Structure formats: C-alpha cells, structure tokens
XYZ file of C-alpha atoms in Angstrom:
699
model
C -0.155 0.055 -0.137
C 3.350 2.082 0.676
C 3.602 1.538 -2.964
C 0.370 2.671 -4.316
C 0.141 6.404 -1.861
C 3.485 6.737 -3.380
C 2.677 6.435 -7.057
C -0.941 8.162 -6.516
C 0.939 11.018 -5.954
C 4.231 11.536 -8.552
C 1.043 10.124 -10.956
C 1.131 12.970 -12.669
C 4.646 12.433 -14.167
C 4.566 10.322 -17.151
C 8.489 8.346 -16.764
C 8.145 5.418 -19.234
C 8.783 2.301 -17.583
C 11.097 0.382 -20.476
C 10.999 -3.546 -20.451
C 14.142 -4.992 -21.500
C 12.226 -6.830 -24.720
C 14.972 -6.031 -27.361
C 18.570 -8.229 -27.900
C 21.853 -7.135 -28.096
C 25.310 -7.732 -27.838
C 28.274 -5.579 -25.763
C 31.458 -7.086 -24.768
C 33.127 -4.455 -23.142
C 37.099 -4.275 -22.784
C 37.641 -4.557 -18.584
C 40.641 -3.164 -19.465
C 39.399 0.417 -19.456
C 38.637 0.219 -16.053
C 41.796 -0.186 -14.774
C 41.645 3.113 -13.372
C 38.168 2.424 -11.405
C 39.471 -0.365 -9.963
C 42.425 1.205 -8.265
C 39.805 2.945 -5.987
C 38.693 1.596 -2.912
C 36.546 -1.707 -3.401
C 33.174 0.211 -3.039
C 33.941 2.213 -5.951
C 34.010 -1.528 -8.080
C 30.300 -1.936 -7.437
C 27.828 -0.381 -10.376
C 24.684 -0.468 -8.524
C 22.814 -1.440 -5.275
C 19.412 -2.819 -5.939
C 17.648 -3.429 -2.822
C 19.459 -4.057 -0.094
C 21.726 -6.183 -3.355
C 24.630 -4.742 -4.090
C 25.950 -5.978 -7.838
C 29.469 -6.175 -8.604
C 30.816 -4.450 -11.252
C 32.393 -8.060 -12.609
C 28.433 -9.818 -11.633
C 26.982 -6.824 -14.227
C 29.536 -7.352 -16.649
C 28.645 -11.908 -16.319
C 25.186 -10.680 -17.508
C 25.944 -8.030 -20.691
C 28.249 -10.617 -22.022
C 24.885 -13.299 -21.301
C 22.654 -10.393 -23.697
C 25.211 -10.071 -25.628
C 25.734 -14.391 -25.950
C 21.655 -14.511 -26.594
C 20.983 -12.037 -29.309
C 23.821 -12.843 -31.398
C 21.912 -16.950 -31.272
C 19.356 -15.112 -32.096
C 20.386 -12.678 -35.110
C 24.241 -14.225 -35.931
C 25.779 -10.517 -35.352
C 27.623 -8.516 -32.802
C 26.922 -5.942 -33.107
C 29.227 -2.958 -31.121
C 27.922 0.454 -31.694
C 28.219 2.537 -28.684
C 24.096 3.238 -29.169
C 23.757 -0.435 -29.112
C 26.418 -0.982 -26.362
C 24.154 1.017 -23.748
C 21.213 -0.671 -25.240
C 22.164 -3.387 -23.796
C 23.543 -2.267 -20.459
C 20.005 -0.961 -19.665
C 18.736 -3.849 -20.471
C 21.126 -6.485 -18.244
C 20.650 -3.618 -15.410
C 16.658 -3.385 -15.922
C 16.544 -7.642 -15.251
C 17.926 -7.422 -12.773
C 15.956 -4.118 -10.884
C 13.248 -7.133 -11.927
C 14.468 -9.829 -9.915
C 15.383 -8.228 -7.483
C 12.941 -5.493 -6.478
C 9.706 -5.589 -8.955
C 8.840 -9.239 -8.553
C 9.959 -9.275 -5.351
C 7.279 -5.876 -4.420
C 4.767 -8.064 -6.579
C 5.033 -11.251 -4.754
C 4.621 -9.795 -1.489
C 1.478 -8.254 -2.989
C 0.613 -12.175 -3.800
C 1.276 -11.990 -6.966
C 2.417 -15.364 -8.748
C 3.400 -16.592 -11.899
C 3.151 -20.314 -11.633
C 4.093 -23.008 -13.530
C 1.483 -23.867 -15.284
C 0.555 -20.484 -15.890
C 3.981 -20.630 -17.780
C 3.376 -23.519 -19.762
C -0.147 -21.492 -21.356
C 2.120 -17.823 -22.032
C 4.824 -20.035 -23.728
C 2.448 -23.282 -26.240
C -0.442 -23.542 -24.533
C -4.070 -21.213 -24.848
C -2.825 -17.955 -23.986
C 0.651 -17.834 -26.402
C 3.178 -14.450 -24.860
C 3.895 -11.953 -27.586
C 7.640 -12.395 -26.402
C 7.288 -16.127 -27.812
C 4.148 -16.004 -31.075
C 6.107 -12.786 -32.408
C 9.833 -14.748 -32.148
C 10.900 -15.704 -36.044
C 12.379 -18.735 -34.288
C 8.790 -20.479 -33.968
C 8.068 -19.196 -37.369
C 6.758 -22.400 -40.152
C 8.046 -22.180 -43.460
C 4.524 -20.022 -44.402
C 6.693 -17.656 -41.118
C 3.674 -17.359 -38.982
C 4.040 -18.814 -35.067
C 3.929 -22.567 -34.860
C 2.948 -24.717 -31.624
C 4.763 -27.504 -32.983
C 8.408 -25.348 -33.522
C 8.644 -24.526 -30.138
C 7.893 -27.748 -28.465
C 11.053 -28.808 -31.592
C 13.604 -26.964 -30.667
C 12.815 -27.080 -26.773
C 13.233 -31.483 -26.916
C 16.366 -30.239 -29.317
C 17.623 -28.556 -26.183
C 19.620 -31.941 -24.631
C 21.428 -33.034 -27.830
C 22.916 -28.997 -27.989
C 26.302 -29.345 -26.350
C 27.410 -25.716 -26.416
C 24.288 -25.199 -24.449
C 23.344 -21.932 -25.968
C 19.717 -22.957 -26.880
C 19.645 -23.261 -23.409
C 20.599 -20.508 -22.840
C 18.753 -18.662 -25.137
C 15.063 -20.975 -24.082
C 15.745 -20.452 -19.836
C 15.815 -16.132 -21.223
C 13.343 -16.350 -22.626
C 11.391 -18.300 -20.106
C 12.161 -15.042 -18.280
C 11.266 -12.874 -20.600
C 7.550 -14.093 -20.564
C 7.572 -14.333 -16.823
C 9.039 -10.966 -16.319
C 6.104 -9.687 -18.749
C 3.380 -11.366 -16.728
C 4.271 -9.978 -13.560
C 4.845 -6.723 -14.641
C 0.853 -7.091 -16.497
C -0.436 -8.419 -12.930
C 0.662 -6.308 -10.727
C 0.049 -2.923 -13.097
C -3.945 -4.127 -13.189
C -3.721 -3.516 -9.904
C -3.003 -0.140 -9.811
C -4.789 0.613 -12.605
C -8.287 -1.422 -10.781
C -7.859 1.046 -7.522
C -8.071 4.382 -10.255
C -12.444 2.843 -11.034
C -13.755 5.551 -11.466
C -17.425 5.076 -10.698
C -20.826 6.734 -12.554
C -21.086 9.614 -9.490
C -17.208 10.670 -10.558
C -17.671 10.732 -14.197
C -20.789 12.990 -13.666
C -19.587 14.953 -11.623
C -15.667 15.389 -14.969
C -17.973 16.151 -17.427
C -19.978 18.960 -15.663
C -17.511 21.151 -14.255
C -14.855 20.494 -17.073
C -18.457 21.301 -19.466
C -18.495 25.578 -18.697
C -17.126 27.706 -20.529
C -16.949 31.701 -19.095
C -17.325 34.752 -20.411
C -14.514 37.252 -19.045
C -12.666 40.801 -19.526
C -9.760 41.368 -18.004
C -7.359 44.140 -17.247
C -3.328 42.561 -16.914
C -1.029 44.745 -15.639
C 2.470 42.313 -15.931
C 5.303 42.242 -13.730
C 8.589 43.867 -14.197
C 10.619 40.654 -13.905
C 13.552 43.159 -16.136
C 13.852 45.199 -13.137
C 14.746 44.309 -9.016
C 12.281 46.100 -6.772
C 14.389 47.253 -4.306
C 11.439 46.578 -1.793
C 11.205 43.512 -2.137
C 13.706 41.497 0.020
C 13.616 37.624 0.838
C 15.329 37.199 4.451
C 17.665 34.138 5.135
C 15.238 33.010 7.774
C 11.996 33.137 5.032
C 14.794 30.834 3.093
C 15.561 28.514 5.981
C 11.271 27.702 6.671
C 10.471 27.470 2.693
C 13.927 24.443 2.093
C 12.258 23.040 6.045
C 8.699 22.519 4.411
C 9.344 21.288 1.329
C 12.645 19.435 0.717
C 11.283 16.471 -1.179
C 11.284 19.490 -3.994
C 15.803 19.380 -3.635
C 16.507 16.208 -4.089
C 18.997 15.966 -6.310
C 21.776 13.481 -8.393
C 25.256 13.604 -7.685
C 27.148 16.036 -10.008
C 29.713 18.843 -9.528
C 30.587 22.465 -10.592
C 33.918 22.679 -12.688
C 36.135 24.627 -14.697
C 38.730 23.069 -17.581
C 40.952 25.162 -19.428
C 40.979 22.185 -22.986
C 44.110 22.637 -25.591
C 43.586 21.051 -29.256
C 46.308 19.819 -30.921
C 45.970 21.818 -34.412
C 48.643 20.817 -37.245
C 51.175 22.530 -38.104
C 52.495 24.777 -40.808
C 54.644 22.000 -41.543
C 51.707 19.393 -40.374
C 49.860 21.092 -43.773
C 52.346 20.824 -46.183
C 53.538 17.108 -45.584
C 49.767 16.479 -45.871
C 49.470 18.815 -49.202
C 52.682 16.720 -50.303
C 51.488 13.498 -49.757
C 48.429 14.279 -52.363
C 50.304 15.760 -54.638
C 53.440 12.793 -54.813
C 49.990 10.115 -55.731
C 47.598 12.562 -57.838
C 49.367 11.666 -61.348
C 48.722 7.920 -60.066
C 44.390 8.898 -59.135
C 44.915 10.729 -62.807
C 45.769 7.645 -64.471
C 44.951 4.465 -62.483
C 42.516 1.724 -63.464
C 42.087 0.046 -60.224
C 40.912 2.412 -58.219
C 39.185 0.348 -55.539
C 43.347 -0.426 -54.697
C 44.745 2.940 -54.830
C 42.388 4.474 -52.381
C 42.919 1.811 -50.673
C 46.095 2.501 -49.940
C 46.574 6.523 -50.220
C 42.686 8.089 -49.314
C 40.666 8.084 -46.160
C 37.760 7.563 -48.393
C 37.157 4.031 -49.554
C 36.022 3.332 -53.655
C 32.044 3.494 -53.669
C 30.235 2.570 -57.380
C 27.137 5.934 -55.611
C 25.637 7.915 -58.577
C 25.967 11.315 -57.844
C 23.294 13.911 -58.882
C 23.933 17.415 -59.604
C 25.202 19.440 -56.758
C 25.580 16.116 -54.339
C 29.291 16.173 -53.426
C 28.826 19.898 -51.880
C 28.464 17.978 -48.621
C 31.764 16.925 -49.133
C 33.586 19.633 -50.523
C 31.885 22.716 -52.501
C 35.010 23.181 -55.334
C 34.928 19.797 -56.493
C 31.200 19.428 -56.683
C 31.674 22.720 -58.352
C 34.023 20.929 -60.648
C 32.054 17.183 -60.867
C 28.951 19.312 -62.458
C 30.755 20.802 -64.768
C 32.723 18.119 -66.149
C 32.153 14.588 -67.394
C 34.656 13.129 -67.428
C 38.685 14.421 -65.969
C 40.497 15.532 -62.872
C 40.258 18.100 -60.441
C 42.357 19.900 -58.967
C 43.614 19.490 -55.319
C 42.102 21.012 -54.058
C 42.595 22.207 -49.367
C 39.350 24.165 -47.514
C 39.044 25.459 -44.033
C 39.896 22.367 -41.690
C 43.034 21.681 -43.990
C 41.210 17.877 -45.668
C 43.027 18.272 -49.184
C 40.686 16.808 -51.624
C 40.695 15.912 -55.599
C 37.768 13.867 -57.328
C 38.091 11.961 -60.969
C 34.878 11.810 -63.080
C 35.262 7.661 -63.547
C 31.611 7.851 -65.053
C 28.365 9.707 -66.563
C 25.544 8.222 -67.445
C 21.905 8.244 -67.376
C 20.566 7.277 -63.758
C 16.833 6.514 -62.643
C 15.921 8.461 -58.885
C 14.271 3.915 -58.639
C 14.453 1.404 -59.723
C 11.660 -1.278 -59.228
C 13.031 -5.153 -58.190
C 11.638 -8.572 -58.423
C 13.986 -11.642 -56.860
C 14.106 -15.529 -56.664
C 16.578 -16.183 -53.625
C 18.463 -19.541 -53.708
C 21.110 -21.032 -52.431
C 24.616 -19.970 -52.762
C 25.807 -23.208 -53.928
C 22.491 -23.119 -56.643
C 23.749 -22.299 -59.868
C 22.279 -24.979 -61.604
C 19.429 -24.360 -60.684
C 19.561 -20.220 -61.354
C 20.250 -20.390 -64.674
C 17.498 -22.512 -65.181
C 15.565 -19.797 -63.971
C 17.140 -16.792 -65.632
C 16.478 -19.288 -68.771
C 12.660 -19.610 -67.640
C 12.778 -16.198 -66.366
C 13.778 -14.858 -69.853
C 11.044 -16.182 -72.130
C 8.446 -14.195 -73.479
C 5.017 -13.940 -70.999
C 6.889 -15.861 -68.665
C 4.920 -15.273 -65.040
C 8.636 -13.981 -62.408
C 6.129 -14.000 -59.538
C 4.647 -17.640 -60.163
C 8.292 -19.134 -60.880
C 9.610 -16.572 -57.329
C 6.509 -18.530 -55.371
C 7.502 -22.315 -56.339
C 11.330 -21.222 -55.887
C 12.692 -18.782 -53.896
C 13.573 -19.276 -50.459
C 12.340 -15.507 -49.648
C 8.694 -15.748 -48.211
C 8.727 -12.443 -46.994
C 9.103 -9.901 -50.309
C 5.863 -9.684 -51.822
C 5.138 -5.866 -52.686
C 2.088 -4.954 -54.242
C 0.791 -8.421 -53.835
C 3.670 -10.314 -55.931
C 5.525 -12.341 -54.809
C 9.351 -12.038 -54.845
C 8.411 -8.186 -55.876
C 11.216 -6.413 -52.649
C 9.750 -2.949 -54.091
C 11.653 0.664 -55.308
C 14.857 0.527 -54.444
C 17.498 3.931 -54.360
C 21.130 4.139 -54.102
C 20.434 5.284 -50.714
C 17.791 2.185 -49.933
C 19.296 -0.668 -51.157
C 19.941 -4.487 -50.651
C 23.891 -5.321 -50.673
C 25.148 -5.902 -53.496
C 22.028 -4.957 -55.851
C 24.118 -1.628 -56.557
C 23.552 -2.498 -60.530
C 19.768 -2.675 -60.222
C 20.173 1.002 -60.837
C 21.987 -0.011 -64.364
C 20.098 -3.139 -65.208
C 17.715 -2.701 -68.452
C 14.286 -2.749 -67.431
C 12.767 -6.988 -68.096
C 15.470 -8.637 -68.613
C 16.731 -10.844 -65.783
C 19.663 -11.344 -64.774
C 22.430 -13.269 -62.666
C 24.489 -11.815 -58.895
C 25.545 -13.219 -55.883
C 25.022 -11.487 -52.297
C 25.854 -12.712 -49.037
C 22.504 -13.477 -48.790
C 22.954 -16.333 -51.776
C 21.860 -16.494 -55.482
C 19.358 -14.409 -56.638
C 17.340 -14.118 -60.524
C 16.770 -10.522 -60.368
C 14.558 -9.084 -63.104
C 13.809 -4.864 -63.038
C 10.392 -3.808 -64.164
C 10.093 -0.117 -64.223
C 12.172 3.032 -63.237
C 12.108 6.653 -63.272
C 12.798 8.857 -65.665
C 15.933 8.966 -65.486
C 19.142 12.352 -65.091
C 22.491 12.737 -65.240
C 24.988 11.279 -62.344
C 28.133 10.182 -62.828
C 30.758 7.446 -60.186
C 32.980 9.677 -58.788
C 37.070 8.239 -57.008
C 37.415 10.898 -53.834
C 41.042 11.019 -53.277
C 40.660 12.594 -49.419
C 43.658 13.469 -47.146
C 43.872 15.327 -44.057
C 46.539 17.187 -41.815
C 47.708 15.201 -38.445
C 49.714 17.033 -36.766
C 53.111 15.506 -36.871
C 54.694 14.431 -32.860
C 56.495 17.655 -33.196
C 53.394 19.455 -33.125
C 52.081 17.107 -30.405
C 54.936 17.714 -28.177
C 54.321 20.709 -28.563
C 50.783 21.339 -27.422
C 51.254 18.614 -24.536
C 54.413 20.884 -23.188
C 51.725 23.792 -23.024
C 49.413 22.106 -20.892
C 51.675 20.333 -18.753
C 53.329 24.340 -17.951
C 49.583 24.985 -17.073
C 49.342 22.593 -14.790
C 52.652 23.087 -13.134
C 51.197 26.855 -12.465
C 48.216 25.229 -11.181
C 49.486 23.352 -8.367
C 46.630 20.929 -8.273
C 44.548 23.724 -5.933
C 41.130 25.996 -7.936
C 43.646 29.220 -7.070
C 46.149 28.680 -8.357
C 44.706 27.877 -11.492
C 42.672 30.515 -11.312
C 45.964 32.938 -11.152
C 47.951 30.661 -14.140
C 44.387 31.286 -16.060
C 45.044 34.600 -15.452
C 48.808 35.264 -15.747
C 48.492 32.642 -18.973
C 45.767 34.805 -20.702
C 43.895 31.456 -21.205
C 39.984 30.878 -20.966
C 37.956 28.839 -18.443
C 35.394 27.026 -19.100
C 32.099 26.648 -16.617
C 30.775 24.317 -16.230
C 28.159 23.633 -13.312
C 25.815 20.519 -12.218
C 28.413 17.936 -14.162
C 26.793 14.355 -14.024
C 28.721 11.267 -13.601
C 27.509 9.659 -16.730
C 28.869 12.737 -18.606
C 31.043 12.245 -21.147
C 30.841 15.267 -23.840
C 32.491 18.960 -22.987
C 31.668 21.700 -25.245
C 31.625 19.636 -28.829
C 34.964 17.288 -27.117
C 33.004 14.360 -26.970
C 34.667 10.404 -26.000
C 36.313 12.935 -22.732
C 34.672 10.343 -19.936
C 38.503 10.556 -18.009
C 37.821 14.214 -17.332
C 34.122 12.979 -15.832
C 36.093 10.591 -13.891
C 39.282 12.376 -12.622
C 36.531 14.913 -11.521
C 34.578 11.880 -9.846
C 37.393 11.523 -7.713
C 38.493 14.685 -6.489
C 36.800 17.248 -3.406
C 36.342 20.846 -4.020
C 39.346 22.682 -4.096
C 40.827 20.119 -6.013
C 42.845 20.970 -9.267
C 43.965 17.555 -11.972
C 47.248 18.080 -13.729
C 47.067 17.104 -18.142
C 44.282 14.755 -18.484
C 44.584 13.508 -22.354
C 41.418 12.902 -24.561
C 41.371 11.210 -27.952
C 44.718 11.773 -28.195
C 43.581 15.658 -30.054
C 42.738 17.053 -26.691
C 44.810 18.149 -23.116
C 42.340 18.821 -20.310
C 43.382 20.670 -16.614
C 40.076 20.699 -14.657
C 39.335 22.091 -11.645
C 36.582 21.073 -8.595
C 34.792 24.473 -7.505
C 32.008 22.229 -5.818
C 30.721 18.629 -5.027
C 27.324 17.833 -4.901
C 25.876 15.182 -3.348
C 23.105 12.447 -4.162
C 19.871 13.134 -2.278
C 18.376 16.212 -0.555
C 19.802 18.970 -1.385
C 21.574 21.591 1.137
C 20.120 24.374 2.185
C 23.555 26.671 0.536
C 22.523 24.704 -2.350
C 19.443 25.704 -2.751
C 19.310 29.070 -1.547
C 19.134 30.741 -4.955
C 16.405 29.090 -6.519
C 14.348 29.237 -2.946
C 14.600 33.222 -2.730
C 13.719 33.852 -6.785
C 10.862 31.597 -6.179
C 9.917 34.278 -2.480
C 10.933 36.709 -4.556
C 9.069 35.981 -7.419
C 6.136 35.903 -5.477
C 6.402 38.566 -2.922
C 6.826 41.090 -6.063
C 3.566 39.224 -7.284
C 1.311 40.123 -3.689
C 3.479 43.949 -4.215
C 2.799 44.455 -6.992
C -1.616 43.812 -7.132
C -1.291 45.817 -3.429
C 0.503 49.152 -5.554
C -2.281 48.520 -7.832
C -5.291 48.107 -5.206
C -4.312 51.489 -4.490
C -4.239 53.023 -7.749
C -7.847 51.746 -9.123
C -9.242 51.734 -5.736
C -13.003 53.566 -5.805
C -13.224 52.687 -10.049
C -15.843 50.969 -10.765
C -15.033 50.952 -14.117
C -12.335 48.166 -16.325
C -12.089 50.614 -18.626
C -11.335 53.492 -16.492
C -8.775 50.954 -14.281
C -7.273 50.350 -17.948
C -6.844 53.600 -19.199
C -5.005 54.495 -15.349
C -2.671 51.697 -15.329
C -2.040 52.336 -19.012
C -2.986 49.083 -20.279
C -6.245 47.849 -22.947
C -9.220 45.905 -21.801
C -9.717 42.103 -23.095
C -12.918 40.974 -24.033
C -15.286 38.770 -23.921
C -12.528 35.788 -23.158
C -13.705 32.877 -23.434
C -11.953 30.743 -20.346
C -12.541 26.595 -20.162
C -11.404 25.277 -16.924
C -10.879 22.314 -18.529
C -8.474 23.058 -21.369
C -5.790 25.892 -18.934
C -2.915 24.149 -20.395
C -3.424 25.779 -24.229
C -5.278 28.920 -23.481
C -2.288 30.469 -22.871
C -3.086 32.187 -19.618
C -2.601 32.263 -16.217
C -3.273 28.671 -14.065
C -3.927 31.297 -11.291
C -5.986 33.713 -13.023
C -8.461 31.123 -15.399
C -8.627 28.781 -11.734
C -10.266 32.036 -9.980
C -12.994 33.340 -12.820
C -14.021 29.939 -12.458
C -15.957 30.121 -9.177
C -16.470 34.237 -9.695
C -19.533 35.800 -9.271
C -21.256 36.836 -12.060
C -21.137 41.134 -12.988
C -18.145 41.709 -10.072
C -15.401 43.811 -10.898
C -12.565 41.830 -8.575
C -9.414 43.403 -6.656
C -6.286 42.846 -7.943
C -5.495 39.577 -8.217
C -1.963 38.438 -7.923
C -0.571 35.916 -10.616
C 2.506 34.083 -11.934
C 2.925 36.304 -14.408
C 1.092 40.026 -13.523
C -2.135 41.487 -11.434
C -4.617 40.659 -13.496
C -8.612 42.982 -12.749
C -11.258 41.096 -14.264
C -15.460 40.608 -14.499
C -17.469 37.216 -15.122
C -19.852 38.744 -18.125
C -21.839 35.193 -17.635
C -21.295 31.375 -17.410
C -22.048 28.814 -20.623
C -22.912 24.969 -19.654
C -22.285 23.054 -23.405
C -21.487 19.785 -24.609
C -17.910 19.642 -25.121
C -16.143 17.338 -22.692
C -17.475 14.466 -23.522
C -17.463 11.155 -21.899
C -15.759 9.979 -24.203
C -12.956 12.531 -22.660
C -13.272 12.187 -19.415
C -12.485 8.145 -20.010
C -9.463 8.923 -22.118
C -8.815 11.417 -18.900
C -8.971 8.676 -16.669
C -6.958 6.046 -18.497
C -4.297 8.755 -19.182
C -4.299 9.024 -15.617
C -3.802 4.868 -15.143
C -1.182 4.984 -17.613
C 1.179 7.420 -15.656
C 0.426 5.513 -12.391
C 1.394 2.075 -14.411
C 4.460 3.939 -15.364
C 5.549 5.551 -12.294
C 5.379 1.937 -10.370
C 9.252 1.025 -10.942
C 10.539 4.668 -10.372
C 8.622 4.673 -7.019
C 10.392 1.432 -6.397
C 13.393 2.040 -6.712
C 13.132 5.610 -4.402
C 11.536 3.465 -2.029
C 13.884 0.969 -1.809
C 17.327 3.453 -1.982
C 18.615 2.462 -5.503
C 21.570 3.488 -5.972
C 22.676 3.202 -9.961
C 26.408 3.960 -10.829
C 26.349 1.892 -13.814
C 28.022 5.887 -15.108
C 31.486 5.213 -12.995
C 32.204 2.733 -15.439
C 31.361 2.909 -18.824
C-alpha cells in the first residue's frame, strides 16, 4: 500500500517503464576500467538494488550473457555505442526486475505459476514474446506451437548450451512480463471511476466563462529593492519543501582545454602526400586498390547527381557538375583537409527502380541458370517462379511474390547496386552475402545525368613535434595550477587562457562543449574534492584538459546553501507579485469601470474572452487567473489578483454550459491517469528502495 500511495502522489509525471525486449550484443574490455579498480572497493560496485550489491564483475557477466543471446538470435555481434548502451540498460533492468519488482509483486500476493507459464509459452494464451519470435515461425512465416516443441526437445542435444541459454531467457522474459501485467492491473483497478465521478468530471469541464480583464505584467527585468527575502524565510521554505530539492550527485567545475592543431609543416606534409600520388590517381585502372592505399575515402559505386558532392567539398562538387570526364585540381578546405576528384563515368541513371528477385542457396548455380532461362522467355510469369522456388517468402510488394519493391541508392540491399543500371524486363543473376539471386527490374523512374566519382582525401595530422608542443603548454599550465583552484585561477589570468565553467556535471557526462568521449575528465572530477586541480588529462589524443572542482553536490537532498538561490528567486517572485497587486489596488481604489481602470494603469481591456477550466494548459493564460474566474460571481469587478505573470483585474460576464467535454473525454483522461500511474510504479519502487545506479562510473 505504501507503493500505491507514493505512486498516486506522483501520477502526474510521465516516466516510461522500459521492459527490456531488445537483444543486443556488447563485450567491454575490462582493461578500460583499470583506473576505477585502483580506487577503494566500494567504488567497484555498479549499484545496489533493494539491499543487493551489484558488483562490476557480476554485471559484466550479465552483459556478456545478453550479448551471447543476441548472437544466437541474429547471428551478429553489434558493437556500436548506441547498442552497447542498450544492452547495458537491458542488463540493469533485468536486475531491477529480479531483485525489486518481482519481489514487491510477490509480496502483494502475485504469482506466475508453472502451469500459467506453460500456457504463455505454448498453450492457449501464448505471450507475444514467443508468438512474435521468428525462431518459432513455420515455413509460411506464421507462429507454430510445433516449432516451440521442437526447439525445446532439441535442447539436450545441443552440447554448446546456447539453445538452453536462449530458452531460459525466453522463459524468464515471459514470466517477468506477466508479473508486470498483473501488478500494473492492481493499480489500474484501484483508479476506478464510478458513475458519480464521471458525471462530475463532465459537468465540471463543460462550463465556459466569458470574462473581461485587465492584465498588468510583472516587471521581471527590473529588481525591486523594496521586495526582500530574508534568510529565515528561505530556511522555512526549505524545511517545508525539502523533498523538492532531491538531486543527483554532480560537480561544478572549470577546465582549460588545449586542442592540438596541425602546424604549417604538418599541412605542407599532407599537401605533398596528395601531390605525390596525384598523377597515379589520374591514371590508375585499379581505383579501388589505389584509394585503399592512399585515401581516407574508399571506393564507391554511388552515382552522384548535380550538387550532391557539395556536402563533401563545394569546389570538387563544382568541378564534377561542370564536367563529364577528368580530374579536379587539389583543393584544401578550412579544416586543412585536401581533396581531389576523378570522374569515372557519366550515365543517365534513374533515382529508383522496381526490383523482383528469386533467392536461392549460394551453391544452386545450375538452378539459377535454369530459372534465368525460364524467366527470360516471352510471357514468363516471374512472380509465379518466385512463389515456387524463392527462399525469400517475405518479399511481396504490391501483392506480387518475389517483389522487393522500389529501391534507391540509399535504400539498397548490399550487392544489388547493379540494378540501378539494369535493363527493364531483362532478368540477370547476381550473388550477395544472402545467396544467389535471379533479379529483374520491372520499372524505373525517369533517368537523370549522374556520375561515378572517386574522391582522394588527405587530412593534415599533427606530427610528433606539434603534439609535444601542445602537451608542453598544457603541462606548464598544470604545473602553474599546482593542484589547487586558487593557483588554477591565477594561472588562467597569467597565461591569458579561457577557463570553461560547467555546473552540475553528472557522473554520466562524457561531453565537454563539442568534445566527445571525454569520460576520463569526468572520472577525475568525481574522484577529487572541491578545490583540487588536475594534472594533464588526455582525451582522444587530440585534446589536453586541466580541470578543477569548484563544488561537490552529493546525491540526495540538496543543502539549504545549494538551494538558496532557487528559493530566493521563487519567494522574490511571489512577493513581487503580491506587492504589485497591492500597489495596483491603491491606484484603482474607488474605480468601478474596467475601461477606466485600464486607462489608469496605461493598459487595455481584453474583452469577451472565453475561459474553460478543462483546457487550462492550452489557453496561454495564468492558471491562477483561470481558477479564479471559474468560481467568481458574475457582474462584479474583482480585486487585483496576484498572478504568476502579472496582476489581473476581471469581471465575469456570463457562464454557459455546453457539451464539448464528452464522456469519452472523461474516460480518456482517466485512462491517461492510469497510464501515468503504471509508468510511475518502477521509479517509485526504486526511490523507496534507495536504488543506487553507479553504471556511469564505469561506462
């Protein structure tokens, strides 16, 4: 019941519950964490969930398990940063489910029994996690309980244990999802809207108030010296509202960064390197090999339309657009990158083509030749051949078997690039990583002039001498900073450097300005106390940081000192609003006409404005004003109302009851509240259990 109450208190906040369904792979090199492991043992914990400590080693094992499962499912081991982050989130969520969510659900009397789980896996109420898994599809691409049974029966014969690992994961995922469904339903059911509540919601939201009003905006740009906020008032507000000041651990810092730029000699060296291979670039017949040896760009069969190369370099784009053959002069951009371009071919190429194919095994060359002959015959039905012989049963664009659909250069199956220049209606054979294909282009858009272009690219890179000179500058600054904030500031002034201020740096932060992958700076910041300054911190071998910690903000409730300025501004605004209303009240004393009041206050009357309590967030009016006019008597000029954005004086002209807010609206509002309640279950559980998530310390 405590969780229910806390969830209701926070139901107005929409926080997503992430139920991990994606299976991605990620293997982290433990060596990247060597500096973290040199710290005290408590810092080796990834987190703490409901009293259970999660060590880095255990968490890494979970990551590797999910990576292995993904590899079983997809046959690939994805390694990009986004996928790595996703798999870490999945691993963490699985621990939250295991140690917190399911325990709380079971404490509330919820169970997922063995027979129930059997039904969810292959019975009368199969979970979407099973029924939508391609592993359990039959030859027609539909879910098959027999496929599930066959998979389970073959588990003992899999010596690698991978099949069992996958099945255990599927069972656990299905069970966990059922716990979520059941536990969430308790909260949804508790928010029952009876007929009386429904009627009142409809009545209360169907009233339109027609009002005339005068608004005098608050002078926010001016500081009113007559309005003061005392320390005792700040302390009282803080004591009464401490929960509003919950914060994550963060740091206020400053840093100086030395970015390594190539010297004139480095630039000249890059220029010379391009010039030395320019003649070979102009004449080589093996461009793919040449670019692999000499350029930062690889060979591409892409066909460029006029203007498309401008995103790479405007000058070579202009050259290519103006010529049909030839090699451009060498050009250098503002980032000291050298380019040259060679036009390899010019053709009339469509933007898109409609493609059909028959997919065979890679070894079925003879079968492909036979099908090619059959497809080439006049009047042959390519779709019928695809329906009978193709391994690809999913491609059926516009209802035709074997039809992949419209393809472009950017929406292209790897290995199918030649379809852009293929003849319409003439089938041919090509091989890809997926197998052997009999392919036919059946339609194409109007062709336009396009060119295949080889691009020679060479970036000026700082040499060792340049690198060492920048490091020397950073090192000299770090020595002058002497490891403390006071000397750091003095060194900034003496050397004429710019110190970048950065407030509320979180432990997850890895970006400083435009510099990414700078987690080493964050690690140093969180390992040191206020007043410390760092030695040189190298980032991406191209940036040298020297950082200093100005203030440390601990996780939990902010101190009154940390919250003072926020509280002071809030109380100042409230007092300023009340003071403005009081002054206006004195100015208009005895006036009984809104127009006269407006003239006296040098403003205008907003006449005949319809105000609806139901649409408070969409009218651009102060919520205090909307609430006040909704209950004000008709025909009376109000006293000045101290609003959030200004002072209001108003008169209600009339009220009208309509039918614009329907029963469906009321039910949708209640459903939305139920959705918010469900979304808050996990966050409230985590807060109540004081869950510590320290992943940012390591990743």
